[in-house]
Amino acid sequence: MTLHLFNTLSGQLDELVPADGAELRMYVCGPTVYDYGHIGNFRTFLEVDVLRRFLKLMGMRLRHVMNITDVDDKIIRNAAAAGIPIGEYTPKFVDAFFEDLESLRVERPEAIARATEHIDKMVELIQKLAAAGAAYQVEDGSWYFRLAAFPEYGKLSKKDLSGMEDGARVDVDEYEKDSARDFALWKAAKPGETAWETAIGRGRPGWHIECSAMAMEYLGESFDLHAGGEDLMFPHHENEIAQSESVTHKPLARHWMHVRFLLVDGKKMSKSEGNFYTLRDLLLKGYKASAIRMALISVPYRHQLNFTFDGLTEATNAIDRLRTFHQRLSQTSFGPGESDAIQVAAHKARAEYFDAMANDLNTAEARAPIFDLLRTANTAIDKGQFLAGDRDAVLKVLADFDAVFDVIADRDAEPTKRALAWAEQAGRQADVAPELLARVALSDDDIENLVAERTQAKKLRNFARADQIRNELLDKGVVIEDSKDGVRWKRK
RNA sequence: GCACCGGUGGCGAAGUGGCUAACGCACAGGUCUGCAAAACCUGCAUUCGCGGGUUCAACUCCCGCCCGGUGCUCCA
């Protein structure tokens, strides 16, 4: 089985396979670390994580590189406002970014490349471009890419630039450029700005050249897959292609994946619209990291996703159903042997799950057979027709599901705890939902003690006291379930 | 303005030229339970934005229209 993934470059579903037959080499545009990441950022990284995990599940080896843009206009501006060098400004946000990825269970790429640690590679690339006649320097010392030197420009985004003549909507300050659409490779230092002394002058790299230089440094001149948010398709990726291929005359990447935008309440997220959320904002409101992950990956990556709080609640409840089922399978004792019906159902579910994922990562479709199997198994358990061997078969399917989705195992306590600690340190206590505080104040031991007390009360048929305890726990987000195999509890 | 994407039950969301239009959430009734919860059963779109057309047959293909979103500029 191979993954058929939509390829922006070819405009169709293409098989995604390593060119060398051994290891898939992929590059993903990472964050610009000028602030905390918002959920739109994380949608892209979550979808790439889905891709990663599914490829690994199919047995593929990966070499996945992600960059960190730790120098750019916004960073320079924010650092200046804070009165510190950018090297002191960005680490906090780099750390926060990785902490957030961890909360969302996004796997780390095999390599992380920071822009500021690869300035020399960027300079080299610009020199090569200059030698090839594709780069030129203007009066103030900045370097630009000569679009006229790359006739294929526009092949990724399918833009016809012929009609877009120089003229309208041109930044009048940039009259030094040969053509209005030529883009910056290197920005000459203005007084007081962060800059590097290099062979091509004193300044800092443009954004696009970073990715070209680092991608080729880590993955070679031509690699398998390049991914990023849909907004990067033009001009960022188009520019990467132009810069790289003008020098190498080889395709930078064979396959291009673009994750579509996340909208909030039907609109693009923006601070001015007031619909802007970071991961931390949501955690402090009491939403679980797993619910956020589930909500963001359940809509296939090639569709816009409309984020709502109702959607988070739905995801929370769907995960609860999966977790309850998993708990039931693990904690119930079954008779020996296996049943044909369940074995067949498990095989079918697994096959349908893989088919859906292999078809352009259709996560929405992939969920269906899992829930189908869940119901089939529950029904069999209710009827006493579910055997020990069936448990193993069904757990195996759930494991394959969770190898990608990673929401069944409950690891929600840590992210919440971290977010609360951060809120305190960042002075954001006012944003913490009161219910959340009540919940975290209750330890597992407290719960166990209360559950034991309730069981004792029930035994004495003191139902009033038993119900009182149950309601008390429910108020703090703990649900109790009585079953033949004992009492189960879980945090809502 | 140009380009692209979408409009499927209360909500989210798959999907196919022709079997009963997945799945999740929510809701209603029932079974189980001391009561619950969980689980299961039943119900919940004679219908897939609107109007034409092609076809034996369209939600699925074509044309037009309406609505929503995004891109064309820094942006995941």
Tab-separated table of C-alpha atoms in Angstrom, chain A residues 18-309:
chain	number	residue	atom	x	y	z
A	18	PRO	CA	11.102	8.005	-1.594
A	19	ALA	CA	13.134	8.622	-4.732
A	20	ASP	CA	15.938	6.505	-3.320
A	21	GLY	CA	13.544	3.780	-2.258
A	22	ALA	CA	14.787	3.943	1.300
A	23	GLU	CA	14.012	7.113	3.166
A	24	LEU	CA	11.483	9.829	2.495
A	25	ARG	CA	13.149	13.204	2.610
A	26	MET	CA	10.777	16.011	3.465
A	27	TYR	CA	11.018	19.660	4.375
A	28	VAL	CA	8.338	21.574	6.228
A	29	CYS	CA	8.271	25.315	6.702
A	30	GLY	CA	8.317	25.938	10.428
A	31	PRO	CA	7.311	28.894	12.544
A	32	THR	CA	8.597	32.413	12.751
A	33	VAL	CA	9.214	32.755	16.453
A	34	TYR	CA	8.009	36.267	17.209
A	35	ASP	CA	5.110	35.223	19.481
A	36	TYR	CA	3.210	32.213	20.823
A	37	GLY	CA	1.817	29.891	18.178
A	38	HIS	CA	-1.879	30.087	17.377
A	39	ILE	CA	-4.147	27.196	16.508
A	40	GLY	CA	-3.946	28.016	12.811
A	41	ASN	CA	-0.211	27.456	12.929
A	42	PHE	CA	-0.750	24.229	14.722
A	43	ARG	CA	-3.231	22.911	12.222
A	44	THR	CA	-0.441	22.756	9.664
A	45	PHE	CA	1.936	21.010	12.018
A	46	LEU	CA	-0.760	18.608	13.150
A	47	GLU	CA	-1.605	17.648	9.586
A	48	VAL	CA	2.051	17.110	8.807
A	49	ASP	CA	2.184	14.980	11.933
A	50	VAL	CA	-0.704	12.908	10.592
A	51	LEU	CA	1.258	12.450	7.380
A	52	ARG	CA	4.423	11.516	9.281
A	53	ARG	CA	2.714	9.046	11.530
A	54	PHE	CA	0.800	7.361	8.754
A	55	LEU	CA	3.936	6.968	6.662
A	56	LYS	CA	5.699	5.427	9.626
A	57	LEU	CA	2.750	3.157	10.276
A	58	MET	CA	3.165	1.906	6.717
A	59	GLY	CA	6.790	1.169	7.496
A	60	MET	CA	8.447	4.106	5.764
A	61	ARG	CA	11.615	5.680	7.081
A	62	LEU	CA	11.672	9.464	7.243
A	63	ARG	CA	14.097	12.303	7.190
A	64	HIS	CA	11.937	15.268	8.047
A	65	VAL	CA	13.488	18.697	8.419
A	66	MET	CA	11.784	21.756	9.800
A	67	ASN	CA	13.176	25.256	9.931
A	68	ILE	CA	12.796	27.856	12.620
A	69	THR	CA	12.778	31.396	11.315
A	70	ASP	CA	14.474	33.230	14.120
A	71	VAL	CA	15.265	36.424	12.271
A	72	ASP	CA	12.768	38.527	10.343
A	73	ASP	CA	11.114	41.949	10.403
A	74	LYS	CA	8.609	41.156	13.124
A	75	ILE	CA	11.240	39.609	15.364
A	76	ILE	CA	13.534	42.580	14.895
A	77	ARG	CA	10.677	44.957	15.625
A	78	ASN	CA	9.484	43.089	18.731
A	79	ALA	CA	12.987	42.601	20.086
A	80	ALA	CA	13.722	46.275	19.593
A	81	ALA	CA	10.527	47.178	21.415
A	82	ALA	CA	11.629	44.942	24.278
A	83	GLY	CA	15.067	46.496	24.179
A	84	ILE	CA	16.935	43.209	23.775
A	85	PRO	CA	18.902	41.518	20.977
A	86	ILE	CA	16.945	39.043	18.865
A	87	GLY	CA	19.142	36.263	20.221
A	88	GLU	CA	17.600	36.923	23.619
A	89	TYR	CA	14.111	37.511	22.320
A	90	THR	CA	13.464	34.345	20.317
A	91	PRO	CA	14.516	31.463	22.630
A	92	LYS	CA	11.449	31.900	24.800
A	93	PHE	CA	9.167	31.459	21.810
A	94	VAL	CA	11.173	28.602	20.378
A	95	ASP	CA	10.803	26.772	23.676
A	96	ALA	CA	7.106	27.620	23.850
A	97	PHE	CA	6.608	26.327	20.321
A	98	PHE	CA	8.127	22.945	21.097
A	99	GLU	CA	6.256	22.742	24.358
A	100	ASP	CA	3.015	23.367	22.485
A	101	LEU	CA	3.873	20.710	19.900
A	102	GLU	CA	4.499	18.296	22.729
A	103	SER	CA	1.137	19.148	24.281
A	104	LEU	CA	-0.502	18.372	20.960
A	105	ARG	CA	1.473	15.142	20.612
A	106	VAL	CA	3.159	16.348	17.437
A	107	GLU	CA	6.296	14.331	16.821
A	108	ARG	CA	9.615	16.074	16.456
A	109	PRO	CA	11.132	16.155	12.997
A	110	GLU	CA	14.427	14.345	12.556
A	111	ALA	CA	16.177	17.692	12.215
A	112	ILE	CA	15.486	21.299	13.200
A	113	ALA	CA	17.273	24.066	11.321
A	114	ARG	CA	17.537	27.577	12.671
A	115	ALA	CA	17.957	30.370	10.211
A	116	THR	CA	20.514	32.263	12.257
A	117	GLU	CA	22.772	29.216	12.333
A	118	HIS	CA	22.867	28.904	8.540
A	119	ILE	CA	23.631	32.414	7.371
A	120	ASP	CA	26.758	31.206	5.581
A	121	LYS	CA	24.752	28.746	3.480
A	122	MET	CA	22.368	31.496	2.471
A	123	VAL	CA	25.202	33.773	1.479
A	124	GLU	CA	26.718	30.996	-0.610
A	125	LEU	CA	23.452	30.435	-2.399
A	126	ILE	CA	23.070	34.127	-3.171
A	127	GLN	CA	26.600	34.168	-4.550
A	128	LYS	CA	25.751	31.246	-6.806
A	129	LEU	CA	22.621	33.019	-7.954
A	130	ALA	CA	24.639	36.132	-8.691
A	131	ALA	CA	27.118	34.080	-10.693
A	132	ALA	CA	24.237	32.609	-12.659
A	133	GLY	CA	22.878	36.074	-13.381
A	134	ALA	CA	19.768	35.532	-11.281
A	135	ALA	CA	20.647	37.900	-8.454
A	136	TYR	CA	21.707	41.523	-8.380
A	137	GLN	CA	22.614	44.073	-5.775
A	138	VAL	CA	21.024	47.496	-5.556
A	139	GLU	CA	22.365	50.789	-4.285
A	140	ASP	CA	21.612	50.306	-0.599
A	141	GLY	CA	23.421	46.940	-0.602
A	142	SER	CA	20.343	44.670	-0.699
A	143	TRP	CA	20.204	41.758	-3.078
A	144	TYR	CA	17.240	40.803	-5.236
A	145	PHE	CA	16.253	37.812	-7.300
A	146	ARG	CA	15.791	38.551	-10.979
A	147	LEU	CA	12.458	37.020	-11.867
A	148	ALA	CA	13.177	37.403	-15.556
A	149	ALA	CA	15.934	34.799	-15.093
A	150	PHE	CA	13.451	32.089	-14.208
A	151	PRO	CA	10.790	31.621	-16.896
A	152	GLU	CA	9.107	28.800	-15.002
A	153	TYR	CA	8.125	31.147	-12.195
A	154	GLY	CA	4.496	30.470	-11.251
A	155	LYS	CA	4.477	26.744	-12.017
A	156	LEU	CA	3.557	25.746	-8.479
A	157	SER	CA	0.757	28.190	-7.784
A	158	LYS	CA	-0.347	28.061	-11.432
A	159	LYS	CA	-0.269	31.789	-11.608
A	160	ASP	CA	-0.172	33.540	-14.891
A	161	LEU	CA	2.030	36.479	-14.154
A	162	SER	CA	2.004	37.788	-17.694
A	163	GLY	CA	-0.956	40.000	-16.969
A	164	MET	CA	0.558	41.334	-13.809
A	165	GLU	CA	2.734	44.016	-15.269
A	166	ASP	CA	4.839	46.275	-13.187
A	167	GLY	CA	2.857	49.234	-12.083
A	168	ALA	CA	-0.110	48.789	-9.857
A	169	ARG	CA	0.357	48.070	-6.181
A	170	VAL	CA	4.076	48.518	-6.212
A	171	ASP	CA	5.977	49.665	-3.212
A	172	VAL	CA	7.332	52.992	-4.411
A	173	ASP	CA	10.278	52.781	-2.046
A	174	GLU	CA	11.653	49.875	-4.007
A	175	TYR	CA	12.179	51.680	-7.285
A	176	GLU	CA	15.752	50.473	-7.335
A	177	LYS	CA	14.651	47.000	-8.343
A	178	ASP	CA	14.808	46.001	-11.975
A	179	SER	CA	11.260	44.741	-11.820
A	180	ALA	CA	8.628	45.381	-9.195
A	181	ARG	CA	8.069	41.665	-8.620
A	182	ASP	CA	11.701	40.831	-7.978
A	183	PHE	CA	11.955	39.734	-4.381
A	184	ALA	CA	14.581	40.306	-1.711
A	185	LEU	CA	17.300	37.735	-1.113
A	186	TRP	CA	19.313	39.808	1.296
A	187	LYS	CA	18.361	42.941	3.135
A	188	ALA	CA	21.059	45.490	3.766
A	189	ALA	CA	21.366	46.528	7.388
A	190	LYS	CA	19.717	49.726	8.460
A	191	PRO	CA	21.286	51.539	11.408
A	192	GLY	CA	20.767	49.640	14.644
A	193	GLU	CA	19.340	46.526	13.021
A	194	THR	CA	20.570	43.014	13.563
A	195	ALA	CA	23.055	42.195	10.840
A	196	TRP	CA	25.810	39.814	9.769
A	197	GLU	CA	29.073	40.820	8.142
A	198	THR	CA	29.383	38.646	5.047
A	199	ALA	CA	31.028	38.450	1.680
A	200	ILE	CA	27.970	39.939	0.054
A	201	GLY	CA	27.753	42.784	2.519
A	202	ARG	CA	26.382	43.630	5.899
A	203	GLY	CA	22.782	42.628	6.374
A	204	ARG	CA	20.381	39.767	6.965
A	205	PRO	CA	18.752	37.117	4.825
A	206	GLY	CA	15.370	37.418	3.218
A	207	TRP	CA	12.801	34.889	4.360
A	208	HIS	CA	12.636	32.860	1.178
A	209	ILE	CA	16.342	32.222	0.858
A	210	GLU	CA	16.422	30.671	4.323
A	211	CYS	CA	14.300	27.744	3.343
A	212	SER	CA	16.056	27.157	0.032
A	213	ALA	CA	19.470	27.130	1.633
A	214	MET	CA	18.562	24.982	4.601
A	215	ALA	CA	16.410	22.513	2.698
A	216	MET	CA	19.216	21.825	0.255
A	217	GLU	CA	21.785	21.732	3.026
A	218	TYR	CA	19.933	18.985	4.887
A	219	LEU	CA	18.191	17.115	2.106
A	220	GLY	CA	20.187	17.722	-1.030
A	221	GLU	CA	19.393	19.656	-4.180
A	222	SER	CA	16.298	17.618	-4.903
A	223	PHE	CA	14.129	15.865	-2.373
A	224	ASP	CA	10.810	14.063	-2.047
A	225	LEU	CA	8.311	16.329	-0.348
A	226	HIS	CA	7.947	19.930	0.648
A	227	ALA	CA	5.014	20.954	2.835
A	228	GLY	CA	3.524	24.022	4.453
A	229	GLY	CA	0.405	26.096	4.900
A	230	GLU	CA	-1.574	27.070	1.818
A	231	ASP	CA	-0.575	30.696	2.183
A	232	LEU	CA	3.034	29.767	1.605
A	233	MET	CA	2.364	28.411	-1.858
A	234	PHE	CA	2.675	31.906	-3.228
A	235	PRO	CA	4.999	33.612	-3.041
A	236	HIS	CA	7.162	31.752	-0.532
A	237	HIS	CA	7.366	28.330	-2.144
A	238	GLU	CA	7.330	29.758	-5.612
A	239	ASN	CA	10.341	31.835	-4.626
A	240	GLU	CA	12.084	28.868	-3.072
A	241	ILE	CA	11.709	27.012	-6.327
A	242	ALA	CA	13.036	29.942	-8.329
A	243	GLN	CA	16.064	30.429	-6.075
A	244	SER	CA	16.971	26.797	-5.894
A	245	GLU	CA	16.292	25.638	-9.388
A	246	SER	CA	18.008	28.621	-10.978
A	247	VAL	CA	21.200	27.238	-9.466
A	248	THR	CA	20.668	23.476	-9.548
A	249	HIS	CA	18.426	23.059	-12.595
A	250	LYS	CA	16.773	20.212	-10.713
A	251	PRO	CA	13.331	20.152	-9.147
A	252	LEU	CA	13.675	21.313	-5.550
A	253	ALA	CA	10.952	18.930	-4.423
A	254	ARG	CA	9.012	16.390	-6.423
A	255	HIS	CA	5.919	16.594	-4.282
A	256	TRP	CA	4.323	19.657	-2.680
A	257	MET	CA	1.729	19.442	0.059
A	258	HIS	CA	-0.307	22.417	1.224
A	259	VAL	CA	-2.511	22.423	4.285
A	260	ARG	CA	-5.530	24.662	3.961
A	261	PHE	CA	-6.417	27.329	6.437
A	262	LEU	CA	-8.198	27.028	9.687
A	263	LEU	CA	-11.028	29.536	10.052
A	264	VAL	CA	-12.615	30.595	13.301
A	265	ASP	CA	-16.356	31.154	13.199
A	266	GLY	CA	-16.172	31.202	9.436
A	267	LYS	CA	-13.508	33.870	9.196
A	268	LYS	CA	-9.796	33.853	8.862
A	269	MET	CA	-8.258	34.150	12.269
A	270	SER	CA	-6.789	37.539	13.056
A	271	LYS	CA	-6.136	39.609	16.113
A	272	SER	CA	-8.214	42.478	14.776
A	273	GLU	CA	-11.238	40.203	14.266
A	274	GLY	CA	-11.014	39.105	17.888
A	275	ASN	CA	-11.096	35.444	16.881
A	276	PHE	CA	-7.468	34.705	17.536
A	277	TYR	CA	-6.530	31.811	19.801
A	278	THR	CA	-3.241	30.357	20.888
A	279	LEU	CA	-3.058	26.800	22.144
A	280	ARG	CA	-2.501	28.186	25.622
A	281	ASP	CA	-5.693	30.214	25.459
A	282	LEU	CA	-7.699	27.068	24.845
A	283	LEU	CA	-5.983	25.007	27.501
A	284	LEU	CA	-6.673	27.695	30.078
A	285	LYS	CA	-10.329	27.675	29.106
A	286	GLY	CA	-10.327	24.037	30.176
A	287	TYR	CA	-10.249	22.301	26.798
A	288	LYS	CA	-8.086	19.225	26.606
A	289	ALA	CA	-5.079	19.008	24.352
A	290	SER	CA	-6.417	15.749	22.930
A	291	ALA	CA	-9.707	17.406	21.980
A	292	ILE	CA	-7.879	20.183	20.189
A	293	ARG	CA	-5.772	17.635	18.342
A	294	MET	CA	-8.817	15.581	17.406
A	295	ALA	CA	-10.834	18.585	16.262
A	296	LEU	CA	-8.023	19.890	14.100
A	297	ILE	CA	-7.135	16.626	12.380
A	298	SER	CA	-10.614	15.205	11.879
A	299	VAL	CA	-11.243	17.457	8.907
A	300	PRO	CA	-9.034	16.364	6.003
A	301	TYR	CA	-6.089	18.694	5.419
A	302	ARG	CA	-7.215	19.775	1.971
A	303	HIS	CA	-10.410	21.348	3.276
A	304	GLN	CA	-10.744	24.542	5.180
A	305	LEU	CA	-11.540	23.784	8.774
A	306	ASN	CA	-13.966	25.981	10.632
A	307	PHE	CA	-12.893	26.001	14.239
A	308	THR	CA	-15.620	26.432	16.869
A	309	PHE	CA	-15.979	25.667	20.559
